[in-house]
PDB file of C-alpha atoms in Angstrom:
ATOM      1  CA  SER A   1      -0.163   0.037  -0.079  1.00 49.00           C
ATOM      2  CA  VAL A   2       2.905   2.353   0.618  1.00 47.00           C
ATOM      3  CA  ARG A   3       4.317   1.677  -2.792  1.00 54.00           C
ATOM      4  CA  ALA A   4       0.705   2.383  -4.370  1.00 53.00           C
ATOM      5  CA  GLY A   5       0.728   5.610  -2.443  1.00 53.00           C
ATOM      6  CA  GLU A   6       4.141   6.621  -3.451  1.00 52.00           C
ATOM      7  CA  THR A   7       3.227   5.941  -7.046  1.00 52.00           C
ATOM      8  CA  HIS A   8       0.017   8.010  -6.926  1.00 53.00           C
ATOM      9  CA  THR A   9       2.008  10.960  -5.118  1.00 50.00           C
ATOM     10  CA  HIS A  10       4.593  10.625  -8.018  1.00 52.00           C
ATOM     11  CA  ILE A  11       2.083  11.114 -10.827  1.00 49.00           C
ATOM     12  CA  ILE A  12       0.351  14.120  -9.254  1.00 46.00           C
ATOM     13  CA  ILE A  13       3.564  15.646  -8.528  1.00 45.00           C
ATOM     14  CA  ILE A  14       4.920  15.229 -12.402  1.00 46.00           C
ATOM     15  CA  ILE A  15       1.319  16.282 -13.636  1.00 45.00           C
ATOM     16  CA  ILE A  16       1.142  19.588 -11.468  1.00 43.00           C
ATOM     17  CA  ILE A  17       5.042  20.393 -12.173  1.00 45.00           C
ATOM     18  CA  MET A  18       4.503  19.903 -16.085  1.00 48.00           C
ATOM     19  CA  ASP A  19       1.106  21.706 -16.006  1.00 46.00           C
ATOM     20  CA  CYS A  20       2.369  24.930 -14.107  1.00 47.00           C
ATOM     21  CA  GLY A  21       4.341  26.395 -17.082  1.00 47.00           C
ATOM     22  CA  CYS A  22       6.723  25.789 -20.282  1.00 50.00           C
ATOM     23  CA  ASP A  23       6.663  22.049 -21.342  1.00 51.00           C
ATOM     24  CA  CYS A  24      10.387  22.753 -22.030  1.00 54.00           C
ATOM     25  CA  ALA A  25      11.256  23.818 -18.563  1.00 48.00           C
ATOM     26  CA  ASP A  26      14.325  22.070 -17.168  1.00 46.00           C
ATOM     27  CA  PHE A  27      12.602  21.241 -14.016  1.00 44.00           C
ATOM     28  CA  ALA A  28      14.578  18.075 -13.312  1.00 43.00           C
ATOM     29  CA  GLN A  29      17.669  19.597 -12.094  1.00 49.00           C
ATOM     30  CA  PRO A  30      20.322  16.885 -10.931  1.00 47.00           C
ATOM     31  CA  ASN A  31      20.900  18.467  -7.276  1.00 50.00           C
ATOM     32  CA  ALA A  32      17.199  19.359  -6.894  1.00 52.00           C
ATOM     33  CA  ILE A  33      15.221  17.558  -3.868  1.00 53.00           C
ATOM     34  CA  LEU A  34      12.192  17.014  -6.110  1.00 49.00           C
ATOM     35  CA  PHE A  35      14.430  15.530  -9.190  1.00 49.00           C
ATOM     36  CA  ASN A  36      16.107  12.952  -6.738  1.00 54.00           C
ATOM     37  CA  ILE A  37      12.631  11.852  -5.312  1.00 50.00           C
ATOM     38  CA  LEU A  38      11.359  11.452  -8.779  1.00 50.00           C
ATOM     39  CA  SER A  39      14.321   9.564  -9.906  1.00 50.00           C
ATOM     40  CA  ARG A  40      14.243   7.161  -7.161  1.00 53.00           C
ATOM     41  CA  GLY A  41      13.060   3.405  -7.727  1.00 49.00           C
ATOM     42  CA  GLU A  42      11.293   2.455 -10.968  1.00 45.00           C
ATOM     43  CA  PHE A  43      10.885   6.171 -11.992  1.00 45.00           C
ATOM     44  CA  SER A  44      13.229   7.348 -14.263  1.00 44.00           C
ATOM     45  CA  TYR A  45      13.019  10.392 -16.434  1.00 44.00           C
ATOM     46  CA  LYS A  46      15.095  12.091 -19.035  1.00 43.00           C
ATOM     47  CA  ARG A  47      16.399  15.642 -18.565  1.00 44.00           C
ATOM     48  CA  VAL A  48      14.921  18.112 -20.653  1.00 40.00           C
ATOM     49  CA  PRO A  49      17.317  20.596 -22.379  1.00 41.00           C
ATOM     50  CA  GLN A  50      17.274  24.154 -20.860  1.00 41.00           C
ATOM     51  CA  THR A  51      16.850  25.604 -24.385  1.00 40.00           C
ATOM     52  CA  CYS A  52      13.055  26.358 -25.002  1.00 43.00           C
ATOM     53  CA  HIS A  53      11.522  25.920 -28.289  1.00 49.00           C
ATOM     54  CA  CYS A  54       8.003  26.891 -27.326  1.00 56.00           C
ATOM     55  CA  GLU A  55       7.547  29.627 -29.652  1.00 58.00           C
ATOM     56  CA  LYS A  56       8.180  27.156 -32.415  1.00 65.00           C
ATOM     57  CA  ARG A  57       5.812  24.564 -31.203  1.00 74.00           C
ATOM     58  CA  ARG A  58       3.071  26.992 -29.859  1.00 88.00           C
ATOM     59  CA  ARG A  59      -0.347  25.570 -31.446  1.00 93.00           C
ATOM     60  CA  VAL A  60      -2.495  28.387 -33.278  1.00 95.00           C
ATOM     61  CA  CYS A  61      -5.759  28.661 -34.873  1.00 94.00           C
ATOM     62  CA  LEU A  62      -7.181  31.121 -37.170  1.00 96.00           C
ATOM     63  CA  GLN A  63      -8.326  34.381 -35.663  1.00 95.00           C
ATOM     64  CA  THR A  64     -11.320  34.573 -37.882  1.00 95.00           C
ATOM     65  CA  PRO A  65     -12.284  30.915 -39.032  1.00 95.00           C
ATOM     66  CA  SER A  66     -15.501  31.630 -40.436  1.00 94.00           C
ATOM     67  CA  GLU A  67     -14.471  34.481 -42.912  1.00 96.00           C
ATOM     68  CA  THR A  68     -10.797  32.951 -43.512  1.00 97.00           C
ATOM     69  CA  CYS A  69     -12.070  29.581 -44.192  1.00 97.00           C
ATOM     70  CA  ALA A  70     -14.550  30.684 -46.689  1.00 97.00           C
ATOM     71  CA  LEU A  71     -11.894  32.768 -48.673  1.00 97.00           C
ATOM     72  CA  ALA A  72      -9.649  29.877 -48.390  1.00 98.00           C
ATOM     73  CA  SER A  73     -12.357  27.495 -49.980  1.00 97.00           C
ATOM     74  CA  ASP A  74     -12.818  29.925 -52.586  1.00 98.00           C
ATOM     75  CA  VAL A  75      -8.971  29.772 -53.542  1.00 98.00           C
ATOM     76  CA  LEU A  76      -9.097  25.868 -53.427  1.00 98.00           C
ATOM     77  CA  VAL A  77     -12.011  25.790 -55.742  1.00 97.00           C
ATOM     78  CA  LYS A  78     -10.254  28.306 -58.286  1.00 97.00           C
ATOM     79  CA  THR A  79      -7.177  26.371 -58.047  1.00 97.00           C
ATOM     80  CA  VAL A  80      -8.704  22.823 -59.060  1.00 97.00           C
ATOM     81  CA  TYR A  81     -10.891  24.685 -61.547  1.00 96.00           C
ATOM     82  CA  PHE A  82      -7.600  26.054 -63.199  1.00 97.00           C
ATOM     83  CA  MET A  83      -6.077  22.628 -63.343  1.00 96.00           C
ATOM     84  CA  LYS A  84      -8.921  20.772 -64.663  1.00 94.00           C
ATOM     85  CA  ASN A  85      -9.141  23.613 -67.557  1.00 94.00           C
ATOM     86  CA  LEU A  86      -6.100  23.221 -68.789  1.00 96.00           C
ATOM     87  CA  PRO A  87      -6.357  21.569 -72.346  1.00 96.00           C
ATOM     88  CA  ALA A  88      -3.030  19.576 -72.002  1.00 96.00           C
ATOM     89  CA  PHE A  89      -3.822  18.440 -68.266  1.00 97.00           C
ATOM     90  CA  GLN A  90      -6.994  16.811 -69.719  1.00 95.00           C
ATOM     91  CA  GLN A  91      -4.785  15.041 -72.054  1.00 96.00           C
ATOM     92  CA  LEU A  92      -3.272  13.202 -69.240  1.00 97.00           C
ATOM     93  CA  PRO A  93      -4.406   9.669 -68.313  1.00 97.00           C
ATOM     94  CA  PRO A  94      -6.554  10.300 -65.266  1.00 96.00           C
ATOM     95  CA  LYS A  95      -4.284   8.515 -63.052  1.00 97.00           C
ATOM     96  CA  ASP A  96      -1.511  10.833 -63.750  1.00 98.00           C
ATOM     97  CA  GLN A  97      -3.991  13.808 -63.122  1.00 97.00           C
ATOM     98  CA  LEU A  98      -4.703  12.461 -59.829  1.00 97.00           C
ATOM     99  CA  LYS A  99      -1.040  12.134 -58.779  1.00 97.00           C
ATOM    100  CA  LEU A 100      -0.215  15.595 -60.392  1.00 98.00           C
ATOM    101  CA  LEU A 101      -3.107  16.889 -58.101  1.00 97.00           C
ATOM    102  CA  GLN A 102      -1.748  15.152 -54.943  1.00 96.00           C
ATOM    103  CA  ASN A 103       1.636  16.513 -55.735  1.00 96.00           C
ATOM    104  CA  CYS A 104       0.863  20.194 -56.534  1.00 97.00           C
ATOM    105  CA  TRP A 105      -2.339  21.228 -54.726  1.00 98.00           C
ATOM    106  CA  THR A 106      -0.492  22.752 -51.747  1.00 98.00           C
ATOM    107  CA  PRO A 107       1.941  24.976 -53.767  1.00 98.00           C
ATOM    108  CA  LEU A 108      -0.845  25.860 -55.992  1.00 98.00           C
ATOM    109  CA  PHE A 109      -3.063  26.862 -53.102  1.00 98.00           C
ATOM    110  CA  ILE A 110      -0.471  29.233 -51.776  1.00 98.00           C
ATOM    111  CA  LEU A 111      -0.162  30.885 -54.912  1.00 98.00           C
ATOM    112  CA  GLY A 112      -3.613  31.355 -55.025  1.00 98.00           C
ATOM    113  CA  LEU A 113      -3.511  32.928 -51.636  1.00 98.00           C
ATOM    114  CA  ALA A 114      -0.906  35.312 -52.827  1.00 98.00           C
ATOM    115  CA  GLN A 115      -2.692  36.255 -56.229  1.00 98.00           C
ATOM    116  CA  ASP A 116      -5.860  36.989 -54.258  1.00 98.00           C
ATOM    117  CA  ARG A 117      -4.058  38.780 -51.522  1.00 97.00           C
ATOM    118  CA  VAL A 118      -5.656  36.749 -48.823  1.00 98.00           C
ATOM    119  CA  HIS A 119      -4.814  38.244 -45.333  1.00 97.00           C
ATOM    120  CA  PHE A 120      -5.208  36.092 -42.128  1.00 97.00           C
ATOM    121  CA  GLN A 121      -4.365  36.193 -38.660  1.00 97.00           C
ATOM    122  CA  VAL A 122      -3.964  33.529 -35.863  1.00 96.00           C
ATOM    123  CA  ASP A 123      -4.268  33.290 -32.210  1.00 95.00           C
ATOM    124  CA  GLU A 124      -2.620  30.940 -29.998  1.00 92.00           C
ATOM    125  CA  SER A 125      -4.553  27.520 -29.199  1.00 83.00           C
ATOM    126  CA  ALA A 126      -5.010  26.735 -25.629  1.00 70.00           C
ATOM    127  CA  ALA A 127      -2.804  23.746 -25.064  1.00 60.00           C
ATOM    128  CA  PRO A 128      -4.404  20.671 -23.508  1.00 58.00           C
ATOM    129  CA  SER A 129      -3.234  19.969 -19.699  1.00 53.00           C
ATOM    130  CA  MET A 130      -0.888  17.270 -19.200  1.00 56.00           C
ATOM    131  CA  LEU A 131      -3.400  15.206 -17.442  1.00 60.00           C
ATOM    132  CA  LYS A 132      -5.734  15.702 -20.348  1.00 53.00           C
ATOM    133  CA  ARG A 133      -2.866  14.285 -22.614  1.00 55.00           C
ATOM    134  CA  ILE A 134      -2.173  11.370 -20.302  1.00 61.00           C
ATOM    135  CA  LEU A 135      -5.961  10.561 -20.369  1.00 62.00           C
ATOM    136  CA  LEU A 136      -6.512  11.091 -24.374  1.00 54.00           C
ATOM    137  CA  SER A 137      -3.391   9.474 -25.459  1.00 56.00           C
ATOM    138  CA  GLY A 138      -5.071   6.592 -27.048  1.00 52.00           C
ATOM    139  CA  GLN A 139      -7.412   8.552 -29.029  1.00 51.00           C
ATOM    140  CA  GLU A 140      -4.890  11.271 -30.088  1.00 48.00           C
ATOM    141  CA  SER A 141      -2.594   8.354 -31.519  1.00 43.00           C
ATOM    142  CA  ALA A 142      -4.896   7.787 -34.121  1.00 42.00           C
ATOM    143  CA  GLY A 143      -4.443  11.294 -35.513  1.00 46.00           C
ATOM    144  CA  ALA A 144      -0.889  11.488 -34.839  1.00 44.00           C
ATOM    145  CA  ASP A 145       0.091  12.040 -38.636  1.00 48.00           C
ATOM    146  CA  SER A 146      -1.620  15.212 -38.910  1.00 60.00           C
ATOM    147  CA  GLU A 147       0.556  18.281 -38.279  1.00 70.00           C
ATOM    148  CA  GLN A 148      -0.999  20.815 -35.889  1.00 87.00           C
ATOM    149  CA  PRO A 149      -0.453  24.457 -37.038  1.00 93.00           C
ATOM    150  CA  THR A 150       2.105  26.257 -35.146  1.00 94.00           C
ATOM    151  CA  LEU A 151       3.398  29.646 -34.823  1.00 94.00           C
ATOM    152  CA  ALA A 152       6.564  28.776 -36.537  1.00 95.00           C
ATOM    153  CA  GLY A 153       4.577  27.063 -39.550  1.00 95.00           C
ATOM    154  CA  VAL A 154       2.385  29.797 -39.805  1.00 96.00           C
ATOM    155  CA  GLN A 155       5.130  32.486 -39.851  1.00 96.00           C
ATOM    156  CA  THR A 156       7.002  30.213 -42.735  1.00 96.00           C
ATOM    157  CA  LEU A 157       3.929  30.441 -44.754  1.00 98.00           C
ATOM    158  CA  LYS A 158       3.281  34.213 -44.329  1.00 98.00           C
ATOM    159  CA  SER A 159       6.959  34.751 -45.180  1.00 97.00           C
ATOM    160  CA  CYS A 160       6.566  32.642 -48.452  1.00 97.00           C
ATOM    161  CA  ILE A 161       3.362  34.762 -49.176  1.00 98.00           C
ATOM    162  CA  ASN A 162       5.186  38.020 -48.537  1.00 98.00           C
ATOM    163  CA  LYS A 163       7.939  37.127 -51.102  1.00 97.00           C
ATOM    164  CA  PHE A 164       5.278  36.482 -53.936  1.00 98.00           C
ATOM    165  CA  TRP A 165       3.602  39.921 -52.863  1.00 98.00           C
ATOM    166  CA  SER A 166       7.271  41.493 -52.969  1.00 97.00           C
ATOM    167  CA  LEU A 167       7.589  40.369 -56.642  1.00 97.00           C
ATOM    168  CA  ASP A 168       4.325  41.617 -57.734  1.00 96.00           C
ATOM    169  CA  LEU A 169       3.462  39.180 -60.064  1.00 97.00           C
ATOM    170  CA  SER A 170       0.898  40.088 -63.003  1.00 96.00           C
ATOM    171  CA  PRO A 171      -1.948  37.370 -63.781  1.00 96.00           C
ATOM    172  CA  LYS A 172       0.097  35.964 -66.731  1.00 96.00           C
ATOM    173  CA  GLU A 173       3.041  35.418 -64.466  1.00 97.00           C
ATOM    174  CA  TYR A 174       0.717  33.748 -62.005  1.00 98.00           C
ATOM    175  CA  ALA A 175      -0.663  31.421 -64.655  1.00 97.00           C
ATOM    176  CA  TYR A 176       2.598  30.439 -66.318  1.00 98.00           C
ATOM    177  CA  LEU A 177       4.253  29.810 -62.853  1.00 98.00           C
ATOM    178  CA  LYS A 178       1.165  27.633 -61.805  1.00 98.00           C
ATOM    179  CA  GLY A 179       1.978  25.744 -65.008  1.00 97.00           C
ATOM    180  CA  THR A 180       5.498  24.939 -64.109  1.00 97.00           C
ATOM    181  CA  VAL A 181       4.315  23.673 -60.661  1.00 98.00           C
ATOM    182  CA  ILE A 182       1.425  21.527 -62.014  1.00 98.00           C
ATOM    183  CA  PHE A 183       3.675  19.946 -64.661  1.00 98.00           C
ATOM    184  CA  ASN A 184       6.289  18.151 -62.471  1.00 97.00           C
ATOM    185  CA  PRO A 185       7.803  15.255 -64.420  1.00 97.00           C
ATOM    186  CA  ASP A 186       9.452  14.264 -61.109  1.00 96.00           C
ATOM    187  CA  VAL A 187       6.353  12.833 -59.579  1.00 97.00           C
ATOM    188  CA  PRO A 188       6.715   9.199 -59.155  1.00 96.00           C
ATOM    189  CA  ASP A 189       4.915   6.500 -61.241  1.00 96.00           C
ATOM    190  CA  LEU A 190       3.573   8.875 -63.877  1.00 97.00           C
ATOM    191  CA  LYS A 191       2.702   7.011 -67.488  1.00 97.00           C
ATOM    192  CA  ALA A 192       3.397  10.100 -69.381  1.00 97.00           C
ATOM    193  CA  SER A 193       6.303  11.470 -67.437  1.00 97.00           C
ATOM    194  CA  LEU A 194       8.032  12.640 -70.898  1.00 97.00           C
ATOM    195  CA  PHE A 195       4.855  14.462 -71.994  1.00 97.00           C
ATOM    196  CA  VAL A 196       4.473  16.303 -68.711  1.00 98.00           C
ATOM    197  CA  GLU A 197       8.344  17.294 -68.689  1.00 98.00           C
ATOM    198  CA  GLY A 198       7.633  18.851 -72.345  1.00 98.00           C
ATOM    199  CA  LEU A 199       4.801  20.707 -70.792  1.00 98.00           C
ATOM    200  CA  GLN A 200       6.771  22.184 -67.889  1.00 98.00           C
ATOM    201  CA  TYR A 201       9.450  23.189 -70.245  1.00 97.00           C
ATOM    202  CA  GLU A 202       6.700  25.028 -72.446  1.00 97.00           C
ATOM    203  CA  ALA A 203       5.295  26.625 -69.221  1.00 97.00           C
ATOM    204  CA  GLN A 204       8.904  27.955 -68.311  1.00 97.00           C
ATOM    205  CA  GLN A 205       9.539  29.255 -71.660  1.00 97.00           C
ATOM    206  CA  ALA A 206       6.157  31.085 -71.924  1.00 97.00           C
ATOM    207  CA  LEU A 207       6.995  32.435 -68.231  1.00 97.00           C
ATOM    208  CA  LYS A 208      10.601  33.839 -69.852  1.00 96.00           C
ATOM    209  CA  GLU A 209       8.728  35.163 -72.863  1.00 96.00           C
ATOM    210  CA  VAL A 210       6.113  37.229 -70.954  1.00 95.00           C
ATOM    211  CA  LEU A 211       8.869  39.003 -68.750  1.00 95.00           C
ATOM    212  CA  VAL A 212      10.383  40.409 -71.875  1.00 92.00           C
ATOM    213  CA  PRO A 213       7.778  43.051 -72.664  1.00 92.00           C
ATOM    214  CA  LEU A 214       6.764  43.813 -69.072  1.00 90.00           C
ATOM    215  CA  TYR A 215      10.485  44.111 -67.475  1.00 93.00           C
ATOM    216  CA  PRO A 216      13.097  44.404 -70.514  1.00 92.00           C
ATOM    217  CA  GLN A 217      15.474  45.754 -67.990  1.00 91.00           C
ATOM    218  CA  ASP A 218      15.183  43.080 -65.609  1.00 93.00           C
ATOM    219  CA  GLY A 219      17.045  39.876 -66.555  1.00 90.00           C
ATOM    220  CA  GLY A 220      16.938  38.170 -63.349  1.00 95.00           C
ATOM    221  CA  ARG A 221      13.235  38.323 -62.715  1.00 96.00           C
ATOM    222  CA  PHE A 222      12.681  34.773 -64.041  1.00 97.00           C
ATOM    223  CA  ALA A 223      15.406  33.422 -61.859  1.00 96.00           C
ATOM    224  CA  ARG A 224      14.362  35.198 -58.837  1.00 97.00           C
ATOM    225  CA  ILE A 225      10.584  33.907 -59.509  1.00 97.00           C
ATOM    226  CA  LEU A 226      11.605  30.295 -59.526  1.00 97.00           C
ATOM    227  CA  LEU A 227      13.872  30.799 -56.766  1.00 97.00           C
ATOM    228  CA  THR A 228      10.975  32.017 -54.731  1.00 97.00           C
ATOM    229  CA  ALA A 229       8.475  29.550 -56.032  1.00 97.00           C
ATOM    230  CA  SER A 230      11.133  26.845 -54.450  1.00 96.00           C
ATOM    231  CA  THR A 231      10.091  28.172 -51.000  1.00 96.00           C
ATOM    232  CA  LEU A 232       6.575  26.581 -51.669  1.00 97.00           C
ATOM    233  CA  LYS A 233       8.211  23.221 -50.831  1.00 93.00           C
ATOM    234  CA  SER A 234       8.813  24.147 -47.236  1.00 94.00           C
ATOM    235  CA  ILE A 235       4.759  24.399 -46.509  1.00 97.00           C
ATOM    236  CA  THR A 236       3.321  20.684 -45.816  1.00 96.00           C
ATOM    237  CA  PRO A 237      -0.080  19.772 -46.805  1.00 96.00           C
ATOM    238  CA  SER A 238      -0.873  18.795 -43.456  1.00 96.00           C
ATOM    239  CA  LEU A 239      -0.327  22.540 -42.178  1.00 96.00           C
ATOM    240  CA  ILE A 240      -2.721  23.750 -44.738  1.00 98.00           C
ATOM    241  CA  THR A 241      -5.245  21.272 -44.309  1.00 97.00           C
ATOM    242  CA  GLU A 242      -5.479  21.627 -40.468  1.00 96.00           C
ATOM    243  CA  LEU A 243      -5.071  25.376 -40.583  1.00 97.00           C
ATOM    244  CA  PHE A 244      -7.750  26.333 -43.162  1.00 97.00           C
ATOM    245  CA  PHE A 245      -9.791  23.357 -43.961  1.00 97.00           C
ATOM    246  CA  ARG A 246      -9.978  21.063 -40.940  1.00 94.00           C
ATOM    247  CA  PRO A 247     -12.748  23.365 -39.643  1.00 90.00           C
ATOM    248  CA  VAL A 248     -14.980  22.839 -42.579  1.00 92.00           C
ATOM    249  CA  ILE A 249     -14.281  19.291 -43.821  1.00 95.00           C
ATOM    250  CA  GLY A 250     -14.242  17.708 -40.255  1.00 93.00           C
ATOM    251  CA  ASP A 251     -12.652  14.183 -40.438  1.00 93.00           C
ATOM    252  CA  ALA A 252     -12.975  13.956 -44.345  1.00 95.00           C
ATOM    253  CA  GLN A 253     -10.020  13.364 -46.106  1.00 95.00           C
ATOM    254  CA  ILE A 254      -8.610  16.661 -47.947  1.00 96.00           C
ATOM    255  CA  LEU A 255      -7.234  14.654 -51.084  1.00 96.00           C
ATOM    256  CA  ASP A 256     -10.675  12.707 -51.584  1.00 96.00           C
ATOM    257  CA  LEU A 257     -12.640  15.956 -51.865  1.00 96.00           C
ATOM    258  CA  LEU A 258      -9.979  17.193 -54.138  1.00 97.00           C
ATOM    259  CA  ALA A 259     -10.391  14.221 -56.503  1.00 96.00           C
ATOM    260  CA  ASP A 260     -14.261  14.551 -56.566  1.00 96.00           C
ATOM    261  CA  MET A 261     -13.904  18.138 -57.589  1.00 95.00           C
ATOM    262  CA  LEU A 262     -11.216  17.248 -60.171  1.00 95.00           C
ATOM    263  CA  PHE A 263     -13.392  14.337 -61.810  1.00 94.00           C
ATOM    264  CA  SER A 264     -16.651  15.942 -61.499  1.00 90.00           C
ATOM    265  CA  ARG A 265     -18.681  17.350 -64.529  1.00 77.00           C
TER     266      ARG A 265
END
């Protein structure tokens, strides 16, 4: 009974300590009495580094979800509509269309946010208590693959969008840049990879040509556009889904919805 009482006391102490502040806090100092108590017997805990990264891991949510999710949904619909109405895209086998959609919907959506000048703000989400995390650990494991929006992730997304705003792309530049993103021959298992490679080359050449009359004195703009487009890879589909669409689609899979939109008549 003494052992059971000690175990119960230890668990309560751990929960209280870990709930009192920063999850990264180095509460287990080697010379601390509490640390020695918790480290006795069968209880052994890893020390947490003193460097705190809570700023990076802080969970956030949209400040105005109803308004922002509506704008995001509109951008997503226009994104899929743009893809399915490209004649060259329609010539591809349906399986290739689906693979390209799965690969490029996130960067295309971000380009849509930039083109439509969508502004959004986030607030910090209330973190669940340690006790709640322990009690719900089984249920949470099912959704472990989903990336909860963090302040660092949103800052990266906003930085990416701001770079495109600084370029001030014209509608034609956006259109041809989207073409270079859609027709990616490096997507695995494409049946028409050579055809897709040719389409990407044509989109790149069209983007180059449209820049000549618009920016005759700026020979480096094409390279800057492609360099900025490379930052789109740093944003994960999971972040976009959880931030903008999870409040709308619930437990549905975003790729299933995108496929339905792509192949609907």
